[in-house]
mmCIF file of C-alpha atoms in Angstrom:
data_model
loop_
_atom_site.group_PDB
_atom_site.id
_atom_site.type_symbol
_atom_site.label_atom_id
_atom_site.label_comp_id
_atom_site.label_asym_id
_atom_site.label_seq_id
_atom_site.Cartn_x
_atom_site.Cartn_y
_atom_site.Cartn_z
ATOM 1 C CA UNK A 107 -5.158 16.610 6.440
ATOM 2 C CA UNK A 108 -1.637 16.549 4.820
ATOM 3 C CA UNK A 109 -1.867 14.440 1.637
ATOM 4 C CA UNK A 110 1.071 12.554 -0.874
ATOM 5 C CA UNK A 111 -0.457 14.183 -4.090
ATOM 6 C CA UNK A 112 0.833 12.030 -7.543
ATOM 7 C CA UNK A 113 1.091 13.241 -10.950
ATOM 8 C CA UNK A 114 0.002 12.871 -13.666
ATOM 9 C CA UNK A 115 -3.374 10.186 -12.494
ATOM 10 C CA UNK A 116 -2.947 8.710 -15.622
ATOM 11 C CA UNK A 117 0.158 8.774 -18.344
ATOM 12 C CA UNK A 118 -0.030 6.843 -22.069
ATOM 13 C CA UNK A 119 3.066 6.538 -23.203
ATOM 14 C CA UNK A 120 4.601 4.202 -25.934
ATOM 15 C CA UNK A 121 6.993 1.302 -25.613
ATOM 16 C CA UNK A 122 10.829 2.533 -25.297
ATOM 17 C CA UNK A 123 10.144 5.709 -24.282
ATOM 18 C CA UNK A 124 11.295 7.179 -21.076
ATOM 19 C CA UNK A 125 8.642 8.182 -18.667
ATOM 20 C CA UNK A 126 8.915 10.489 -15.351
ATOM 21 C CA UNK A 127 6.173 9.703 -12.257
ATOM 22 C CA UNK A 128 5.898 12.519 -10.133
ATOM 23 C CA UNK A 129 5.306 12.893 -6.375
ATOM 24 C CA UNK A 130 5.271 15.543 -4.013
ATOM 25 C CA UNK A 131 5.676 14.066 0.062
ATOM 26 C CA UNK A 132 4.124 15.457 2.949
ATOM 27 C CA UNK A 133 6.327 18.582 3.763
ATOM 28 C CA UNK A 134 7.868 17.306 6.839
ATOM 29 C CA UNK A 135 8.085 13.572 6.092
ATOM 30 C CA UNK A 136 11.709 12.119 5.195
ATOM 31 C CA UNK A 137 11.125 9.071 4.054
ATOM 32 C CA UNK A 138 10.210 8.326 0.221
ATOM 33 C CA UNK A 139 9.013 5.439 -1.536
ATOM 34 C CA UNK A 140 7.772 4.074 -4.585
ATOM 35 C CA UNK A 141 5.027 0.745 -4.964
ATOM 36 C CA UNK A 142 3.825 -0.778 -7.997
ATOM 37 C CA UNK A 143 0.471 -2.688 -8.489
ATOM 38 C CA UNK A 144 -0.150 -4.732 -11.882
ATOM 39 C CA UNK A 145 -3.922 -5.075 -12.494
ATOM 40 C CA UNK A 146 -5.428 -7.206 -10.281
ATOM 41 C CA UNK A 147 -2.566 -7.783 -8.016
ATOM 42 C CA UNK A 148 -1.165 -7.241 -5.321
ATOM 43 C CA UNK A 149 0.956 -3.714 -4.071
ATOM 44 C CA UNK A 150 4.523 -4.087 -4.461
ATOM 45 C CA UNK A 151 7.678 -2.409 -2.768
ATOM 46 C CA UNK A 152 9.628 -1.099 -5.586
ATOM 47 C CA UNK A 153 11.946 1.266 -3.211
ATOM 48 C CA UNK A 154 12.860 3.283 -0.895
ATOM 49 C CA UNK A 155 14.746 6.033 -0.206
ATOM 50 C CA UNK A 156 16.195 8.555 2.884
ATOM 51 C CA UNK A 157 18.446 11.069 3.172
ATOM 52 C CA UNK A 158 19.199 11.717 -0.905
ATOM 53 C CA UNK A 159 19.721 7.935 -1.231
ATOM 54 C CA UNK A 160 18.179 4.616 -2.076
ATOM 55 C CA UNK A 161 17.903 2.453 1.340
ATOM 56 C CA UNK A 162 16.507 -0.306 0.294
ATOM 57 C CA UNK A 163 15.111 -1.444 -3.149
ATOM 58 C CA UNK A 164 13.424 -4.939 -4.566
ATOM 59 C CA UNK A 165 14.225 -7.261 -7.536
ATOM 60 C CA UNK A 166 11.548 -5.338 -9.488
ATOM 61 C CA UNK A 167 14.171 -2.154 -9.257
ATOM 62 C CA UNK A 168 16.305 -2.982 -12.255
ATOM 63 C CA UNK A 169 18.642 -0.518 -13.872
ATOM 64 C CA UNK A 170 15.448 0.540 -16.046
ATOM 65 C CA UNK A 171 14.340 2.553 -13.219
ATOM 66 C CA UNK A 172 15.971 5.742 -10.862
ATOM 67 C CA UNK A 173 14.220 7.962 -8.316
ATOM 68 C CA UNK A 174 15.525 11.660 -7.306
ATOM 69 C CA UNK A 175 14.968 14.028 -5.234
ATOM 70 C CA UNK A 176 15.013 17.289 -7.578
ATOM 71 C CA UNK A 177 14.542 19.869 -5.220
ATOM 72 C CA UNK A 178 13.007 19.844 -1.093
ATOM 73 C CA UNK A 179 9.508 19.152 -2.478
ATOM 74 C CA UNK A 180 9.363 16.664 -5.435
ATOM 75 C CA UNK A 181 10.116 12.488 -5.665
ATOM 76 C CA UNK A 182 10.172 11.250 -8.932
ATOM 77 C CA UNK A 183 10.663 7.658 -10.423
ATOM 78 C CA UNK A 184 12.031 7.581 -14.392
ATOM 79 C CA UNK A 185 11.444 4.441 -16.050
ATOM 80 C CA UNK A 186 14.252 5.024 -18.828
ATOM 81 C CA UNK A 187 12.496 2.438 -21.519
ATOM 82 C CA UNK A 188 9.241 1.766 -21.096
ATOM 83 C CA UNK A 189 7.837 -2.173 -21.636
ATOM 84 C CA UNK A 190 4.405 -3.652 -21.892
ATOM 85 C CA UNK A 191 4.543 -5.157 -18.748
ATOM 86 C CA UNK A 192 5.595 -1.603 -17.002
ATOM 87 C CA UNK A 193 1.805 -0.901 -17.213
ATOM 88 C CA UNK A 194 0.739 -0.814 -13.580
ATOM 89 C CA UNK A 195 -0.777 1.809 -10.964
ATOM 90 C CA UNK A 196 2.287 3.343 -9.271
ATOM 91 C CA UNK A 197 1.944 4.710 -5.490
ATOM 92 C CA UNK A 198 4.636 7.065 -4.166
ATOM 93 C CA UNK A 199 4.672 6.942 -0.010
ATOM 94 C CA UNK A 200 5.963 9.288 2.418
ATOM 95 C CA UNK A 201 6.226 8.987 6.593
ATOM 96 C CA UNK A 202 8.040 10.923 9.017
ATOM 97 C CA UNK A 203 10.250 9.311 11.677
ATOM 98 C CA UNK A 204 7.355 7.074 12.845
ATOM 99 C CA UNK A 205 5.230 4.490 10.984
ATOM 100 C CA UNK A 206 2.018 6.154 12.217
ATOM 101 C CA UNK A 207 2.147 8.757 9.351
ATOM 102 C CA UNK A 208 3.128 6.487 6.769
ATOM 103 C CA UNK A 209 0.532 8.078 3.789
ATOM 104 C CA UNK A 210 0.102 6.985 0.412
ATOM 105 C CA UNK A 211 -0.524 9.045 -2.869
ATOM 106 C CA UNK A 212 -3.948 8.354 -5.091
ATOM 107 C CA UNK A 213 -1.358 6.612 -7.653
ATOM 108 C CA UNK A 214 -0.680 7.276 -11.103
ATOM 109 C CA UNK A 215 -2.056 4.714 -13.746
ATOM 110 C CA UNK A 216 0.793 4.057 -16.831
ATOM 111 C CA UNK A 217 -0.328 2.161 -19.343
ATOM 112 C CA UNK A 218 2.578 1.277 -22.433
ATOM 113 C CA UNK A 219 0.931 0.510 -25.638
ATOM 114 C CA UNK B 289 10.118 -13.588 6.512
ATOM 115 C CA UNK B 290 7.593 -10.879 6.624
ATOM 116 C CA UNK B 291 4.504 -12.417 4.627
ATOM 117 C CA UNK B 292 0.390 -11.436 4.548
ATOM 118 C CA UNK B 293 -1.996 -14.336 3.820
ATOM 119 C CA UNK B 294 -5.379 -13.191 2.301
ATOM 120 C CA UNK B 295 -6.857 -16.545 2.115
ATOM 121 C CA UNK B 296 -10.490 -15.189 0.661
ATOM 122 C CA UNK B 297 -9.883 -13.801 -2.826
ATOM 123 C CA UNK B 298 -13.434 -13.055 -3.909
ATOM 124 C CA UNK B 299 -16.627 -12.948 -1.390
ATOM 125 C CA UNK B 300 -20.043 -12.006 -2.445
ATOM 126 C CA UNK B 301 -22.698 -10.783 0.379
ATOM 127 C CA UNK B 302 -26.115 -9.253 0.478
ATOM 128 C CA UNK B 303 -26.454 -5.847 1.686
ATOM 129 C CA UNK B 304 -27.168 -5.909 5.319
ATOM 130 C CA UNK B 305 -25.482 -9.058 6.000
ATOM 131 C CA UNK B 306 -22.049 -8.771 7.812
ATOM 132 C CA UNK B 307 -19.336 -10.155 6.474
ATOM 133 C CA UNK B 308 -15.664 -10.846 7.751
ATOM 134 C CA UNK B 309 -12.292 -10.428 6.195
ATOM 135 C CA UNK B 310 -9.414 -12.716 7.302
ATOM 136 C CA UNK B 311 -5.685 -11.329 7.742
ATOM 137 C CA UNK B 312 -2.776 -13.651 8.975
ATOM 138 C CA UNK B 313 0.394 -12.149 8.979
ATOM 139 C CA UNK B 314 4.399 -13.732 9.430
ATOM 140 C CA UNK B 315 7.546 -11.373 10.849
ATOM 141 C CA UNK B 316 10.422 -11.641 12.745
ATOM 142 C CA UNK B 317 9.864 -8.355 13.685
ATOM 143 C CA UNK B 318 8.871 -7.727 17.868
ATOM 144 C CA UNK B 319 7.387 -4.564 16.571
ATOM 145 C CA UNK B 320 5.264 -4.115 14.048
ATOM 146 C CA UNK B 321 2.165 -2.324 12.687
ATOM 147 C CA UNK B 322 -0.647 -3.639 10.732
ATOM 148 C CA UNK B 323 -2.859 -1.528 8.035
ATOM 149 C CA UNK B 324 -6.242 -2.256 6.236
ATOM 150 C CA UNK B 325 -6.615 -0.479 3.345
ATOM 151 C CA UNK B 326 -9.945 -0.101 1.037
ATOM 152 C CA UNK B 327 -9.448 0.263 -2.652
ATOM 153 C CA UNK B 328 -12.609 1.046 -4.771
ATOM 154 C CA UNK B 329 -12.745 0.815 -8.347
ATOM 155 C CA UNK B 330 -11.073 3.821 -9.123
ATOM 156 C CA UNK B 331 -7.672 2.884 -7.658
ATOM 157 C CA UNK B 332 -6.365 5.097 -5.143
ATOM 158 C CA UNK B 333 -5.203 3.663 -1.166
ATOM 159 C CA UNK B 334 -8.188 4.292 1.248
ATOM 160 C CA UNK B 335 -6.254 4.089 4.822
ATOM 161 C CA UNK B 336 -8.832 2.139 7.028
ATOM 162 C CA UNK B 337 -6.777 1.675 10.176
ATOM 163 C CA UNK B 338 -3.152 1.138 11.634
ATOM 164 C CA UNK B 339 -2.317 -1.444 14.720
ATOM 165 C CA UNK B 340 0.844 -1.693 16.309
ATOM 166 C CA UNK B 341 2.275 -5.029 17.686
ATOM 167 C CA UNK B 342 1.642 -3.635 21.645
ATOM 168 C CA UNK B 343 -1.623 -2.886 21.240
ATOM 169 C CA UNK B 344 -4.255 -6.048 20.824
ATOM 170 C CA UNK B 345 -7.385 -4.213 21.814
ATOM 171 C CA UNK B 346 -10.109 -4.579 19.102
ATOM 172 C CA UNK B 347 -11.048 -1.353 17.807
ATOM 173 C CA UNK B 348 -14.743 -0.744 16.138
ATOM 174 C CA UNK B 349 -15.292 2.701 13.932
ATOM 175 C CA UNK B 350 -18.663 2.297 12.960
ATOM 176 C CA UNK B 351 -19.995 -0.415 11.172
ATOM 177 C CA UNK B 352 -16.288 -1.465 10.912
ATOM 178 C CA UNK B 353 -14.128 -3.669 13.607
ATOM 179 C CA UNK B 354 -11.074 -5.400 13.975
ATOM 180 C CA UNK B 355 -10.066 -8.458 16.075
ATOM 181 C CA UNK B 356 -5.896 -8.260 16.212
ATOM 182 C CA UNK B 357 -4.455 -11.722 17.967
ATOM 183 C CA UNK B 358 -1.336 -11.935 18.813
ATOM 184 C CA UNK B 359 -1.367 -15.702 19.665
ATOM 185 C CA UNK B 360 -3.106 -16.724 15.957
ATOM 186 C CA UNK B 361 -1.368 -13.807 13.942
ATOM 187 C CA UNK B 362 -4.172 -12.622 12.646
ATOM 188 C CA UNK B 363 -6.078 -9.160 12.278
ATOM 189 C CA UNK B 364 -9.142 -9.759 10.986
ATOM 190 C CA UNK B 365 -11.659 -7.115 9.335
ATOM 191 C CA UNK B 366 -15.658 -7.462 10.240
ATOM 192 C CA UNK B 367 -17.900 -5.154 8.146
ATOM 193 C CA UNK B 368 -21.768 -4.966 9.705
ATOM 194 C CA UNK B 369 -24.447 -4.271 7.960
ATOM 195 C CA UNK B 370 -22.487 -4.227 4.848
ATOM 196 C CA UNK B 371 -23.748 -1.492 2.158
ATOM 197 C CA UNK B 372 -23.120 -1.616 -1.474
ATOM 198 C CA UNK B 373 -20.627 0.918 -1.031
ATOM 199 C CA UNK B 374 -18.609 -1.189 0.461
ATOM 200 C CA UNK B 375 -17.792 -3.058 -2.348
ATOM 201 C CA UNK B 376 -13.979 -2.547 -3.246
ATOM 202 C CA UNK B 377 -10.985 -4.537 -3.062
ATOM 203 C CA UNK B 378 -9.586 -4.510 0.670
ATOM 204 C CA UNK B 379 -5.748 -4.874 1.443
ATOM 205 C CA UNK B 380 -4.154 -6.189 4.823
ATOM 206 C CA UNK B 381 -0.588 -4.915 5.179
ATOM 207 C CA UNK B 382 2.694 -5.735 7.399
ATOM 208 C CA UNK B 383 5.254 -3.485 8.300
ATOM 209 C CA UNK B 384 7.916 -3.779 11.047
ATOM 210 C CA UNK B 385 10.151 -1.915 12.656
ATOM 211 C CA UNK B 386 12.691 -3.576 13.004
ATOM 212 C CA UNK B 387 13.918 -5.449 9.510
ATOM 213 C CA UNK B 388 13.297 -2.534 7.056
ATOM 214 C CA UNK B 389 10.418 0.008 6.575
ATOM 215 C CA UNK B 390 9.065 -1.290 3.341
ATOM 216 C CA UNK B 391 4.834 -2.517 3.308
ATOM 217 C CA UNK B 392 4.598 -6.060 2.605
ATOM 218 C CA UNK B 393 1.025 -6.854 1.353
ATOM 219 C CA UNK B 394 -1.713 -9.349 1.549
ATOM 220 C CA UNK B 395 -3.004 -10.584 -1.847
ATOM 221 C CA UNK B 396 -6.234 -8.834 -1.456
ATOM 222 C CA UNK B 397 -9.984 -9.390 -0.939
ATOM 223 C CA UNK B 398 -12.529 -8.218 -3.863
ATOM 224 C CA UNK B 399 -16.386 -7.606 -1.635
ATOM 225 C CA UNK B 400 -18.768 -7.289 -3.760
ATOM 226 C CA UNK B 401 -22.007 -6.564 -2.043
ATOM 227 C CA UNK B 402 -25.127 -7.300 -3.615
ATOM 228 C CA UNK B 403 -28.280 -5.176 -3.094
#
């Protein structure tokens, strides 16, 4: 079965620094997005994005953070400084023109110390 | 607004017994699709089932079942026979066709089954 696969599953990086989340979509899907979950709470929309551009994106999507679409396989979400309270899991998402394919990625676990 | 009410935050059972997970759910939306999603300790989305607004037959897989009602907004989650390795943190999640194509989710339930 296709799968949304997420790397790195775990990233340490320190406060301030810029850190890159990686994703690579199902093949055929076209549209992208990004969730966050702090520990212990609930999944949040950070974005989303179709056709090379952002479609829709939440409060949480401050000017700290961009997403790209490098090349036809990769979706990526920079967090340009990173703060303490950026620690969360991080789930990319992909569908295709439906909602029945809608598939999520095992998440990638940033913790800022 | 498009909203998912997990009123249960923590339930504790004994293996064997069933045990029920409520879902109640708010959109504007005329179509719309509803997920349950399992997520164990180590963190990662376990897709459990999808339910689209037109479609209000229950649906069993197993030891697991779902009552979706239209008329109550709800799409609650029975487990039977619950096992210890059932014990995660289960999601219930909104998303509609209609008013954007973001998930909007429920608050979670943490099962913790007890052998």
């Amino acid at each position: 079965e296709p799968e949304v696969t997420q790397t790195p599953s775990h990233q340490v990086t320190q406060m301030g620094q810029e850190v890159i989340l990686r994703c690579v979509p199902i093949s055929n899907h076209l549209y992208f997005y990004w969730y966050r979950q702090i520990l212990g709470q609930k999944v949040e929309f950070l974005v989303s994005f179709y056709n090379n551009e952002i479609s829709e994106k939440s409060e949480i999507f401050d000017d700290q953070f961009s997403v790209e679409r490098p090349d036809g396989s990769n979706f990526t979400l920079k967090i340009r400084s990173t703060k303490l309270e950026d620690s969360a899991m991080y789930f990319c998402a992909s569908r295709g023109t439906g909602f029945g394919g809608y598939t999520f990625g095992s998440g990638t676990r940033l913790t800022v110390v | 607004a498009q909203k998912v009410t997990q009123a249960q935050t923590e339930i504790s059972v004994v293996e064997k017994e069933d045990v029920t997970l409520d879902c109640v759910y708010e959109t504007r939306d005329t179509t719309y699709y509803l997920f349950w999603y399992k997520q164990p300790p180590s963190g990662e989305l376990v897709f459990l089932i999808r339910r689209n607004s037109f479609d209000e037959q229950n649906e069993i897989s197993g030891r697991y079942s779902w009552n979706f009602q239209k008329s109550t907004s709800s799409f609650n989650f029975t487990i039977t026979a619950s096992q210890v390795v059932d014990s995660a943190v289960y999601f219930c999640a909104l998303t509609g066709g209609n008013t954007g194509n973001q998930f909007y989710f429920g608050t979670g339930t943490s099962l913790t089954v007890i052998p």
